[in-house]
Amino acid sequence: MNHSPSQPIGIFDSGIGGLTVAHAIRSLLPSEDIIYFGDTAHLPYGDKSEAAIQAYSIKITDVLLKKGCKVIVIACNSASSAAYELLKEYVRKDAHIINVIDPMVDFVNESFKGKSIGLIGTKRTVQSGVYDRKITELKASITLKTLATPLLAPMIEEGFFNNQISHEIISQYLSDESLSGIEGLILACTHYPLIKKEISTFYQNAYPILDSSEVVAVALKKYLEINRLENPNGTPSHHFFVSDFTQSFESSTRLFFRELVHLETHRLWN
Ligand code: DGL
């Protein structure tokens, strides 16, 4: 892999939820150029088949490779669980791929040995069993209790959080018996940092609520440092592409990126 520090970081998600990861990356690595791709034409990924998500992910990866990305971050749990291994094979030496699952599994290994931890995410992520498999492989006596919470991503996208409706839906899900006795909760969907506070309040702030955006940014920084790929340039450029533009997606960027960003259209299929 022969990359130069000045190449951009590619980040992709099914839509705009992955902007939570992009935001964490920009905060930790302010000198890096970022190219974000949200596959708004095909969201949500959470209830798509593995094969469909793999096909979309390959197309997006082609776009990011053409734009010269040195690293590609899969800022979506559904795509990380369905397409990470395939993308690694596909990209080979052309870029380094980082998913949102492995950095979280490493973090859980350090902090939850012998404990019981919960996980909420889309149907695709939960049914894939990828977290169960990777956490079992650690042999760290960690009990993982998972629950698919498919209403949460669309709820957040519609701006329903910190209100009565979101409280109701969140408490219904978190009261599910399958999550009983947990001592921490993994937010295995890049939309969920927006409801982290509400979730924490549900547990009366008694347990850590783990959001992958920060651990992924830290994993990326480590990779860049070890491989001497950090961009020393002080004037970074950021581009945000979507496969289907609507005004409402653009307005929602304010929620996920904490500021309004301009979305450029880039169709995956013509
Ligand atoms: N951001 C996606 C994830 O992390 C969830 C949204 C979707 O279903 O597309 O899984």
XYZ file of C-alpha atoms and ligand atoms in Angstrom:
280
model
C 0.000 0.000 0.000
C 1.717 3.139 -1.158
C -0.331 6.074 -0.017
C 0.487 9.685 0.595
C -0.616 11.667 3.675
C -2.380 14.250 1.514
C -4.982 11.756 0.238
C -8.497 12.109 1.697
C -10.352 9.904 4.168
C -13.464 8.308 2.636
C -16.451 7.702 4.893
C -19.729 6.090 3.881
C -23.112 5.192 5.317
C -26.578 4.283 4.096
C -27.523 7.927 4.570
C -26.714 10.769 6.875
C -26.470 8.874 10.195
C -22.792 8.198 9.485
C -22.198 11.934 9.798
C -21.919 11.270 13.555
C -18.760 9.303 12.729
C -17.584 11.964 10.253
C -18.047 14.579 12.969
C -15.943 12.592 15.466
C -13.246 12.108 12.797
C -13.167 15.792 11.918
C -12.903 16.722 15.612
C -10.024 14.324 16.270
C -8.241 14.772 12.927
C -8.953 18.368 11.877
C -6.266 18.435 9.165
C -7.659 15.532 7.164
C -9.586 15.984 3.920
C -12.893 14.113 4.143
C -15.081 12.690 1.402
C -18.407 11.502 2.781
C -20.871 9.389 0.815
C -24.451 8.814 2.002
C -26.405 6.271 -0.022
C -29.711 8.080 0.437
C -31.162 6.436 -2.687
C -31.037 3.040 -0.947
C -31.533 3.745 2.746
C -32.395 2.173 5.080
C -29.798 -0.603 4.904
C -31.067 -2.091 8.150
C -33.776 -4.182 6.522
C -32.021 -4.926 3.201
C -30.489 -8.292 2.314
C -26.786 -8.896 2.742
C -26.397 -9.214 -1.051
C -28.030 -5.828 -1.719
C -25.865 -4.056 0.871
C -22.760 -5.695 -0.583
C -23.626 -4.448 -4.081
C -24.215 -0.868 -2.863
C -21.044 -0.926 -0.768
C -18.903 -2.009 -3.734
C -20.334 0.784 -5.890
C -19.660 3.389 -3.191
C -16.167 2.034 -2.614
C -15.450 2.472 -6.333
C -16.477 6.125 -6.064
C -14.246 6.689 -3.022
C -11.293 4.915 -4.639
C -11.676 7.064 -7.766
C -11.513 10.098 -5.517
C -8.177 8.805 -4.229
C -9.043 7.923 -0.611
C -6.203 6.438 1.448
C -8.613 4.964 4.015
C -12.300 4.062 3.722
C -14.365 4.085 6.907
C -17.619 2.105 6.786
C -19.620 4.403 9.060
C -22.604 2.075 9.204
C -23.073 -1.024 11.334
C -25.396 -2.651 8.807
C -22.823 -2.265 5.994
C -19.947 -3.220 8.308
C -21.699 -6.460 9.210
C -22.740 -7.284 5.635
C -19.826 -6.085 3.512
C -16.581 -5.527 5.477
C -14.892 -8.837 4.589
C -15.938 -8.508 0.951
C -14.700 -4.910 0.686
C -11.344 -5.831 2.189
C -10.926 -8.498 -0.489
C -12.152 -6.155 -3.202
C -9.971 -3.185 -2.313
C -6.843 -5.139 -1.387
C -3.948 -2.696 -1.460
C -5.807 0.259 -2.938
C -6.998 1.579 0.443
C -7.219 0.547 4.075
C -10.760 -0.303 5.281
C -11.984 0.426 8.797
C -15.374 -0.772 10.020
C -17.364 0.425 13.026
C -17.516 -2.995 14.698
C -13.913 -4.039 15.426
C -12.898 -0.867 17.327
C -15.979 -1.302 19.530
C -15.244 -4.993 20.126
C -11.677 -4.058 21.170
C -13.037 -1.446 23.557
C -15.512 -3.919 25.087
C -12.676 -6.425 25.512
C -10.714 -3.891 27.555
C -13.591 -2.709 29.734
C -16.197 -5.470 30.070
C -14.340 -8.700 30.862
C -16.620 -11.035 32.829
C -19.570 -8.676 32.468
C -22.884 -8.606 30.708
C -23.422 -6.036 27.972
C -26.414 -5.167 25.778
C -26.503 -4.142 22.123
C -29.170 -2.428 20.058
C -29.043 -1.957 16.284
C -30.852 -2.560 13.015
C -32.294 -5.952 12.075
C -29.425 -6.516 9.622
C -26.763 -5.869 12.265
C -28.426 -7.898 15.013
C -29.425 -10.823 12.789
C -25.942 -11.029 11.260
C -24.653 -12.135 14.676
C -21.321 -10.457 13.912
C -20.903 -8.858 17.335
C -21.835 -12.159 19.044
C -19.216 -13.979 16.978
C -16.428 -11.461 17.538
C -17.134 -11.100 21.258
C -17.246 -14.892 21.717
C -13.879 -15.137 19.946
C -12.366 -12.871 22.609
C -12.902 -15.628 25.200
C -13.304 -12.865 27.795
C -16.446 -14.240 29.498
C -18.531 -11.370 28.185
C -22.268 -12.043 27.860
C -23.803 -10.141 24.957
C -27.563 -9.517 24.915
C -28.870 -8.102 21.648
C -32.108 -6.516 20.499
C -33.088 -5.214 17.054
C -34.628 -1.755 17.381
C -35.723 -0.939 13.804
C -37.953 2.004 14.704
C -35.143 4.076 16.153
C -33.263 5.139 12.989
C -36.353 6.431 11.109
C -37.592 8.048 14.317
C -34.330 9.975 14.695
C -34.246 10.932 11.016
C -37.678 12.453 11.390
C -36.319 14.601 14.210
C -38.101 12.677 16.962
C -35.721 12.682 19.883
C -35.765 14.286 23.302
C -39.548 14.318 23.195
C -42.442 12.315 24.550
C -42.708 9.995 21.554
C -39.013 9.088 21.568
C -39.089 8.545 25.367
C -41.991 6.151 24.913
C -40.396 4.150 22.076
C -36.972 4.036 23.754
C -38.381 2.825 27.068
C -40.511 0.181 25.337
C -37.426 -1.208 23.609
C -35.065 -0.974 26.571
C -37.583 -2.617 28.903
C -37.493 -5.720 26.719
C -36.645 -8.797 28.730
C -33.808 -9.696 26.376
C -31.799 -6.743 27.740
C -32.295 -7.520 31.421
C -29.286 -7.467 33.736
C -26.910 -5.609 31.418
C -24.103 -3.413 32.772
C -23.569 -1.308 29.662
C -25.111 -0.851 26.209
C -23.506 -0.760 22.761
C -25.191 1.627 20.327
C -24.644 -0.469 17.197
C -26.115 2.026 14.768
C -24.524 5.276 13.715
C -27.829 7.145 14.145
C -28.055 6.414 17.851
C -25.548 8.935 19.308
C -28.413 11.425 18.963
C -30.442 9.521 21.570
C -27.509 8.584 23.806
C -28.592 11.004 26.544
C -32.165 9.706 26.562
C -30.899 6.136 26.768
C -28.562 7.050 29.593
C -31.428 8.738 31.437
C -33.524 5.569 31.044
C -30.793 3.694 32.950
C -30.532 6.591 35.436
C -26.958 7.148 34.218
C -25.941 3.944 35.995
C -24.230 2.261 33.011
C -21.895 3.357 30.224
C -23.602 3.824 26.861
C -21.031 3.055 24.175
C -21.182 4.985 20.939
C -18.846 3.852 18.172
C -18.152 7.258 16.605
C -15.371 8.149 19.045
C -13.702 4.728 19.183
C -13.694 4.581 15.390
C -12.058 8.022 15.133
C -9.402 6.879 17.628
C -8.781 3.668 15.635
C -8.374 5.725 12.464
C -5.929 8.125 14.136
C -3.856 5.186 15.386
C -3.741 3.669 11.899
C -2.638 6.970 10.338
C 0.043 7.490 12.981
C 1.491 3.988 12.720
C 1.598 4.228 8.934
C 2.797 7.846 8.842
C -0.231 8.869 6.858
C -1.424 11.870 8.906
C -2.055 14.902 6.757
C 0.156 17.793 7.905
C -1.814 20.239 5.707
C -3.681 22.884 7.732
C -6.463 23.706 5.255
C -8.624 20.615 4.873
C -11.455 20.303 2.387
C -14.646 18.365 3.081
C -17.091 17.059 0.488
C -20.429 15.402 1.186
C -22.045 13.341 -1.554
C -25.447 11.630 -1.591
C -26.863 9.220 -4.157
C -30.225 11.017 -4.023
C -30.654 14.620 -2.935
C -33.603 16.009 -1.035
C -33.849 19.229 0.919
C -34.850 17.264 3.978
C -31.605 15.236 3.916
C -29.643 18.454 3.689
C -31.536 20.013 6.619
C -30.964 16.884 8.706
C -27.197 17.161 8.335
C -27.439 19.810 11.052
C -28.570 17.114 13.505
C -25.901 14.572 12.686
C -22.914 16.809 11.877
C -23.894 19.606 14.275
C -23.808 22.076 11.412
C -25.529 22.394 8.069
C -23.464 20.951 5.230
C -23.944 21.273 1.500
C -24.804 17.932 -0.139
C -23.638 17.177 -3.686
C -25.458 14.571 -5.774
C -23.521 11.575 -7.103
C -25.734 8.838 -8.562
C -24.494 5.268 -8.171
C -26.347 3.971 -11.227
C -27.323 6.119 -14.199
N -26.656 3.986 9.970
C -27.128 2.614 9.809
C -26.366 1.664 10.740
O -25.443 2.041 11.415
C -28.592 2.460 10.140
C -29.555 3.091 9.230
C -30.039 2.164 8.157
O -30.806 1.225 8.435
O -29.688 2.414 7.019
O -26.700 0.504 10.807
